[in-house]
mmCIF file of C-alpha atoms and ligand atoms in Angstrom:
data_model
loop_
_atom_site.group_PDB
_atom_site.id
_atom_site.type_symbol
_atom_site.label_atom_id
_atom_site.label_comp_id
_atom_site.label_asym_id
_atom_site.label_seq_id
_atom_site.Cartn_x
_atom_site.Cartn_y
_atom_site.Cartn_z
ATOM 1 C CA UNK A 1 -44.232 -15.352 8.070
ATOM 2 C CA UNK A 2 -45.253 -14.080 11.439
ATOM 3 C CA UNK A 3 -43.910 -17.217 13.017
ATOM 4 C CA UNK A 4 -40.718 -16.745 11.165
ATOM 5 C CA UNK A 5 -40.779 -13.065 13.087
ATOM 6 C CA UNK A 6 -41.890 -14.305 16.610
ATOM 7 C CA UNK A 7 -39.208 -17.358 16.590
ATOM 8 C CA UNK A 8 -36.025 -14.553 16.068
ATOM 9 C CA UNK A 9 -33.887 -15.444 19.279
ATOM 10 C CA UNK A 10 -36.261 -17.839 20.875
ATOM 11 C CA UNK A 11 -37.811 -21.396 20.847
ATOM 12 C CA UNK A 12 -40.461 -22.522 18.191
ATOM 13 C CA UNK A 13 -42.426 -23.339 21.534
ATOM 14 C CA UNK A 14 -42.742 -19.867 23.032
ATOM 15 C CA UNK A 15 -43.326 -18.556 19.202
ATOM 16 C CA UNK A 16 -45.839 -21.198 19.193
ATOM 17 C CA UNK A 17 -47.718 -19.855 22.291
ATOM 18 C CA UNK A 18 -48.440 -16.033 20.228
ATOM 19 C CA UNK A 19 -48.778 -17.499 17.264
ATOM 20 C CA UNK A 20 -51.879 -19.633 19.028
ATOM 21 C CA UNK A 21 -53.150 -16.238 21.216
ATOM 22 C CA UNK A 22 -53.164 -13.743 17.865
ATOM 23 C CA UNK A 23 -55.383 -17.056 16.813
ATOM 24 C CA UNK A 24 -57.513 -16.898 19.432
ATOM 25 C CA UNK A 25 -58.122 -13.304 19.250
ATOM 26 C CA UNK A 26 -59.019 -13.537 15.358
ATOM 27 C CA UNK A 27 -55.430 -11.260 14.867
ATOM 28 C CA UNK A 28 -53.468 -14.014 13.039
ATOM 29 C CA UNK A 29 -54.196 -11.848 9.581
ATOM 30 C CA UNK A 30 -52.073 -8.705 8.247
ATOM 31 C CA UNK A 31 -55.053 -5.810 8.350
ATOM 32 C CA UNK A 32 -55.603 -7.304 12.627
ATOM 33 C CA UNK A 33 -51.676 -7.062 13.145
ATOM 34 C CA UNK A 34 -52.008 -3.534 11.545
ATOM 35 C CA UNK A 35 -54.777 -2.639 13.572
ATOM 36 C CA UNK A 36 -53.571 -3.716 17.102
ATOM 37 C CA UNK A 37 -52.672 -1.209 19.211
ATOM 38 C CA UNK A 38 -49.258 -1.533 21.202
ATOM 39 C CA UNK A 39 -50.311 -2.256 24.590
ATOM 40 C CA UNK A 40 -52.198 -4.877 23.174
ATOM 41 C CA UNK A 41 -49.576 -6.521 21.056
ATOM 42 C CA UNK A 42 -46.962 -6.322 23.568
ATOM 43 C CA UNK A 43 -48.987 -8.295 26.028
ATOM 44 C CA UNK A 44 -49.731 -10.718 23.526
ATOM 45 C CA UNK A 45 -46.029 -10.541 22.215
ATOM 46 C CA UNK A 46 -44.590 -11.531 25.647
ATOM 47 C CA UNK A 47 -43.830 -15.150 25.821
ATOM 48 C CA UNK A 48 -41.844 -14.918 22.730
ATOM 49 C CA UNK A 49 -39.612 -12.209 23.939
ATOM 50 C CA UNK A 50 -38.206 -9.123 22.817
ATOM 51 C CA UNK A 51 -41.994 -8.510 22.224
ATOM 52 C CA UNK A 52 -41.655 -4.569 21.610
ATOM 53 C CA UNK A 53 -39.113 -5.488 18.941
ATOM 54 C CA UNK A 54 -41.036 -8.155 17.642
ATOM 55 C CA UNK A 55 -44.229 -6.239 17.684
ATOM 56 C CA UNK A 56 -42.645 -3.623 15.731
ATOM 57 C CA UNK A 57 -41.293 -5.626 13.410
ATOM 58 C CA UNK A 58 -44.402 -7.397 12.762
ATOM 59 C CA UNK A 59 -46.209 -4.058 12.164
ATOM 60 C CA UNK A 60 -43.711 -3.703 9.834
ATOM 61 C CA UNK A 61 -44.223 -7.208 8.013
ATOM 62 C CA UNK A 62 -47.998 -6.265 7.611
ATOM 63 C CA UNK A 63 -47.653 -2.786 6.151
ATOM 64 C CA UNK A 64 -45.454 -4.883 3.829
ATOM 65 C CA UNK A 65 -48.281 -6.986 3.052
ATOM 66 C CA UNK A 66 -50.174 -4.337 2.149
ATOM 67 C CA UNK A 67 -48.408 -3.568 -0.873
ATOM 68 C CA UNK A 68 -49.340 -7.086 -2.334
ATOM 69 C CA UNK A 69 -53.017 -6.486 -0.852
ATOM 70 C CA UNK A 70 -52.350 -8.648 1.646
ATOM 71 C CA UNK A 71 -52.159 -11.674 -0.751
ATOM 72 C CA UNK A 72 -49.537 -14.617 -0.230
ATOM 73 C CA UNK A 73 -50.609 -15.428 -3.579
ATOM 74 C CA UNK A 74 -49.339 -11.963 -5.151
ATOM 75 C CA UNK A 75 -46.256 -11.743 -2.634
ATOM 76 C CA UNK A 76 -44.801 -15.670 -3.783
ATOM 77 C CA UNK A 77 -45.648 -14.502 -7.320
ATOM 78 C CA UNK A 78 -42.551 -12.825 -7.463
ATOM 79 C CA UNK A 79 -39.107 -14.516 -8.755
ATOM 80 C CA UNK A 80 -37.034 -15.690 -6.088
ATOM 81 C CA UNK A 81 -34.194 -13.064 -6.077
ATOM 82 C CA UNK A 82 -36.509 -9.966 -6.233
ATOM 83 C CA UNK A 83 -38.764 -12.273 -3.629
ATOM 84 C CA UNK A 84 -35.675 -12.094 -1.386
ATOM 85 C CA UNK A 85 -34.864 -8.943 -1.878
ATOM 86 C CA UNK A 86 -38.080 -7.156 -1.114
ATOM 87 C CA UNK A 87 -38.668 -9.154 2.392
ATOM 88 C CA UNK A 88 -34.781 -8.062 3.351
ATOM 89 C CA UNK A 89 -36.083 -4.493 2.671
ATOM 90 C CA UNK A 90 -38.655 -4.737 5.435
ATOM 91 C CA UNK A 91 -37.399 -3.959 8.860
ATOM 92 C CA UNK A 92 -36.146 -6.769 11.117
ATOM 93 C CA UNK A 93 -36.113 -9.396 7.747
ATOM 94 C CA UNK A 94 -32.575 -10.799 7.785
ATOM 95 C CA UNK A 95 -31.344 -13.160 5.815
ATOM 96 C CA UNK A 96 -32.235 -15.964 7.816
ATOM 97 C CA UNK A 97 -35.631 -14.629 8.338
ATOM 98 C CA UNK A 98 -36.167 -13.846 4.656
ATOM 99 C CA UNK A 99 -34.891 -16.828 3.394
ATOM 100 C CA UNK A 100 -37.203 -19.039 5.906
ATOM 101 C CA UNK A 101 -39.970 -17.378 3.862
ATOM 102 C CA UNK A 102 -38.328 -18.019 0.635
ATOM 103 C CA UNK A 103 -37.819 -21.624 1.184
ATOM 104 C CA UNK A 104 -40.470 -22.778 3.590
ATOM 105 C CA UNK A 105 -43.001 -19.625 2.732
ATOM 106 C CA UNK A 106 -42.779 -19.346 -1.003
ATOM 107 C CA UNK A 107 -41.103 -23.164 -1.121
ATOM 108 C CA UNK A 108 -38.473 -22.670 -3.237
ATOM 109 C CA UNK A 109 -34.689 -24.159 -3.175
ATOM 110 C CA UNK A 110 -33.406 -22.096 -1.045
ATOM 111 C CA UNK A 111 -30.710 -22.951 1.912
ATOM 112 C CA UNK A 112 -31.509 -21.953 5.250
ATOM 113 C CA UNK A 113 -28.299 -21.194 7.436
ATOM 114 C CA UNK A 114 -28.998 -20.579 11.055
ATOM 115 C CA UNK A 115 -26.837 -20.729 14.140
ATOM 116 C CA UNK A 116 -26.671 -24.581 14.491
ATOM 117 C CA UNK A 117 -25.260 -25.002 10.581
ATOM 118 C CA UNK A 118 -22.630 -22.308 11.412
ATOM 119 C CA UNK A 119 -21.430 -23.790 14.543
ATOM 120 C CA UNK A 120 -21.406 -27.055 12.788
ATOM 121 C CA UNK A 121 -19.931 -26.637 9.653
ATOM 122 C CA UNK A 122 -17.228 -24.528 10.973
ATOM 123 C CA UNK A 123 -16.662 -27.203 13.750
ATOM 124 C CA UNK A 124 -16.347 -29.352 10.951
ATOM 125 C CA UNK A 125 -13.780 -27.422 9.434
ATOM 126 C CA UNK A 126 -15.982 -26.413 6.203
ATOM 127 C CA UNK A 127 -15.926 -22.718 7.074
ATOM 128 C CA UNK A 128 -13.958 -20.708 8.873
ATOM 129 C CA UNK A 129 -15.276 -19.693 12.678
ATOM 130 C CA UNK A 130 -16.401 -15.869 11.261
ATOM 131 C CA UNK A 131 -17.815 -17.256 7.863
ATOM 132 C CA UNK A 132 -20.319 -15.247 6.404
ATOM 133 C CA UNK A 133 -24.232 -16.156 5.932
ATOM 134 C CA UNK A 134 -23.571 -16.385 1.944
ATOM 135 C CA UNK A 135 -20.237 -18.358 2.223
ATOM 136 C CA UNK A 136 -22.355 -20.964 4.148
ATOM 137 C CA UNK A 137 -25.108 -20.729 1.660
ATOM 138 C CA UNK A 138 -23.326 -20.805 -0.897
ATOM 139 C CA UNK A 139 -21.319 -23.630 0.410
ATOM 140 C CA UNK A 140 -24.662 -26.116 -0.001
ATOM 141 C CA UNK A 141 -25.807 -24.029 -2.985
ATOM 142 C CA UNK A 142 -23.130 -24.961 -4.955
ATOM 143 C CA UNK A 143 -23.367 -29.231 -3.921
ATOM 144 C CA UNK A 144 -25.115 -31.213 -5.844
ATOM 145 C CA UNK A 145 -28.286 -31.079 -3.287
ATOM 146 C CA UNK A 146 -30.154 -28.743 -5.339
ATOM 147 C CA UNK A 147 -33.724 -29.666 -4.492
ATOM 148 C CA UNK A 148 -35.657 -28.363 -1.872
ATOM 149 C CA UNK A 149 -36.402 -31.470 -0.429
ATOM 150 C CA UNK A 150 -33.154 -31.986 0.204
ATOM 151 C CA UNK A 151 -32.536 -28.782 1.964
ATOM 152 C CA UNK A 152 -34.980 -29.314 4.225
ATOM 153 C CA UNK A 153 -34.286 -32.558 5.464
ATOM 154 C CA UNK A 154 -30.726 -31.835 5.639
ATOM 155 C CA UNK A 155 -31.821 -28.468 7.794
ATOM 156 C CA UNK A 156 -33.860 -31.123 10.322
ATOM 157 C CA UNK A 157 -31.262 -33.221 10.488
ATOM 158 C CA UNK A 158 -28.776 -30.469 11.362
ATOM 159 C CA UNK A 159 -31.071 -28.752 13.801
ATOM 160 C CA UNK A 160 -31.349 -32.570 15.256
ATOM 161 C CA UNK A 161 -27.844 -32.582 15.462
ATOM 162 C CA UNK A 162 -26.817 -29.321 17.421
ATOM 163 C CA UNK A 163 -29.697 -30.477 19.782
ATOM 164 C CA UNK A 164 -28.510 -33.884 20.484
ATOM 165 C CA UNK A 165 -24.767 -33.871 20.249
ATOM 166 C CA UNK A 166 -23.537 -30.684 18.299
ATOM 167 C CA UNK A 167 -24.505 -28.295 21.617
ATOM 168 C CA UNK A 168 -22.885 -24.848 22.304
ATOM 169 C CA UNK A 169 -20.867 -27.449 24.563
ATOM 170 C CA UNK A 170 -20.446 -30.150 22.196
ATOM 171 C CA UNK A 171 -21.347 -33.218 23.549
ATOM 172 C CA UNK A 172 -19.294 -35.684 21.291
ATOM 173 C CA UNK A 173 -19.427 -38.746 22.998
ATOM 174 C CA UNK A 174 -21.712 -40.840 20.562
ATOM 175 C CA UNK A 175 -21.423 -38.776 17.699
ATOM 176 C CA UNK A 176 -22.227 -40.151 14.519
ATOM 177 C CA UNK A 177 -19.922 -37.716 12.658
ATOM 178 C CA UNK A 178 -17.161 -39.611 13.292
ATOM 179 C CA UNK A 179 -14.505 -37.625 10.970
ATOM 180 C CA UNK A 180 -14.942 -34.123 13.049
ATOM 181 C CA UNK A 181 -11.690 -32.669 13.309
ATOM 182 C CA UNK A 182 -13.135 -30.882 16.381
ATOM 183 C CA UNK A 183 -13.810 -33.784 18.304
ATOM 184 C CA UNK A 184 -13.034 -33.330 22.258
ATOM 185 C CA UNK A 185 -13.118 -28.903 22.067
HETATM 186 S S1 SF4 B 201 -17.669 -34.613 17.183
HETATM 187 FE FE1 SF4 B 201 -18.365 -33.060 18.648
HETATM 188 S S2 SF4 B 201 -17.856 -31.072 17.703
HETATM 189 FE FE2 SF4 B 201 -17.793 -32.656 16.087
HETATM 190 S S3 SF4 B 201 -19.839 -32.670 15.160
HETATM 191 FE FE3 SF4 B 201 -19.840 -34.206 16.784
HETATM 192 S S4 SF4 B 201 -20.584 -33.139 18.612
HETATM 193 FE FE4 SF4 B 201 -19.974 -31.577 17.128
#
């Protein structure tokens, strides 16, 4: 959950590099990330970026926690929708954020849409260029791939795919999805 914070707008790597300091410094729990005092946490914060933001909304995040006393356990209790809709209540949870915790957090079939699926499906011609989150969601909610499983792997392979050959300047010499209408934008 804190990764899923940390990673908004950046790479998993620099994420990765606070996620291994708040380690380090015995913080990676909810009552530390409560406790730390700005200065601290912005310093800490820095390689991932927008670290007052993210420091804020992480405070945020852990005051949430509190409600469940702090207990993963007690928060993934809850049925998916209300699970959903209590982590888009918190500050800085969006969709994509809340439903990373959903599906990867809580591990339930949930679709994750994130800017790679957008600018591929609608590349593809699926969705229109300024299709919603819960078109696009719904979109693989409603195919037969119901299971988390297959969500996930599908995600990876996406993600894979906007990195190799589906780039903000496609790259679609080589591409293996040979009926994109979009071929040569
Ligand atoms: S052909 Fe080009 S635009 Fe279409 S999916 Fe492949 S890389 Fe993306």
């Amino acid at each position: 959950m804190v990764g899923v914070v940390l990673v908004q707008n950046t790479t998993w790597t620099q994420a990765a590099k606070v996620v291994d300091v708040l380690e380090k410094n015995s913080s990676l729990n909810w009552q530390a990330l409560r406790d730390i005092d700005d200065e601290t946490m912005w310093q800490w914060l820095r390689p991932a970026g927008y670290f007052r933001v993210k420091a804020r909304r992480l405070k945020f995040l852990a005051h949430f926690m509190a409600g469940f006393n702090d207990s993963l356990t007690s928060l993934f209790s809850l049925e998916t929708t209300e699970l959903r809709k209590q982590l888009l209540g918190v500050n800085g949870i969006g969709k994509e954020s809340a439903d990373s915790i959903v599906c990867y957090g809580a591990n339930r079939d949930v679709f994750v849409v994130d800017t790679y699926t957008k600018r591929l499906f609608s590349r593809l011609g699926w969705v229109g260029q300024n299709a919603s989150y819960d078109e696009i969601q719904l979109l693989i909610h409603n195919s037969r791939a119901k299971d988390k499983n297959i969500f996930n792997e599908f995600h990876a392979l996406i993600v894979r795919h906007a990195k190799e050959h589906c780039l903000k300047r496609p790259n679609c010499e080589g591409c293996p999805v040979n009926f994109c209408s979009k071929v040569g934008i």
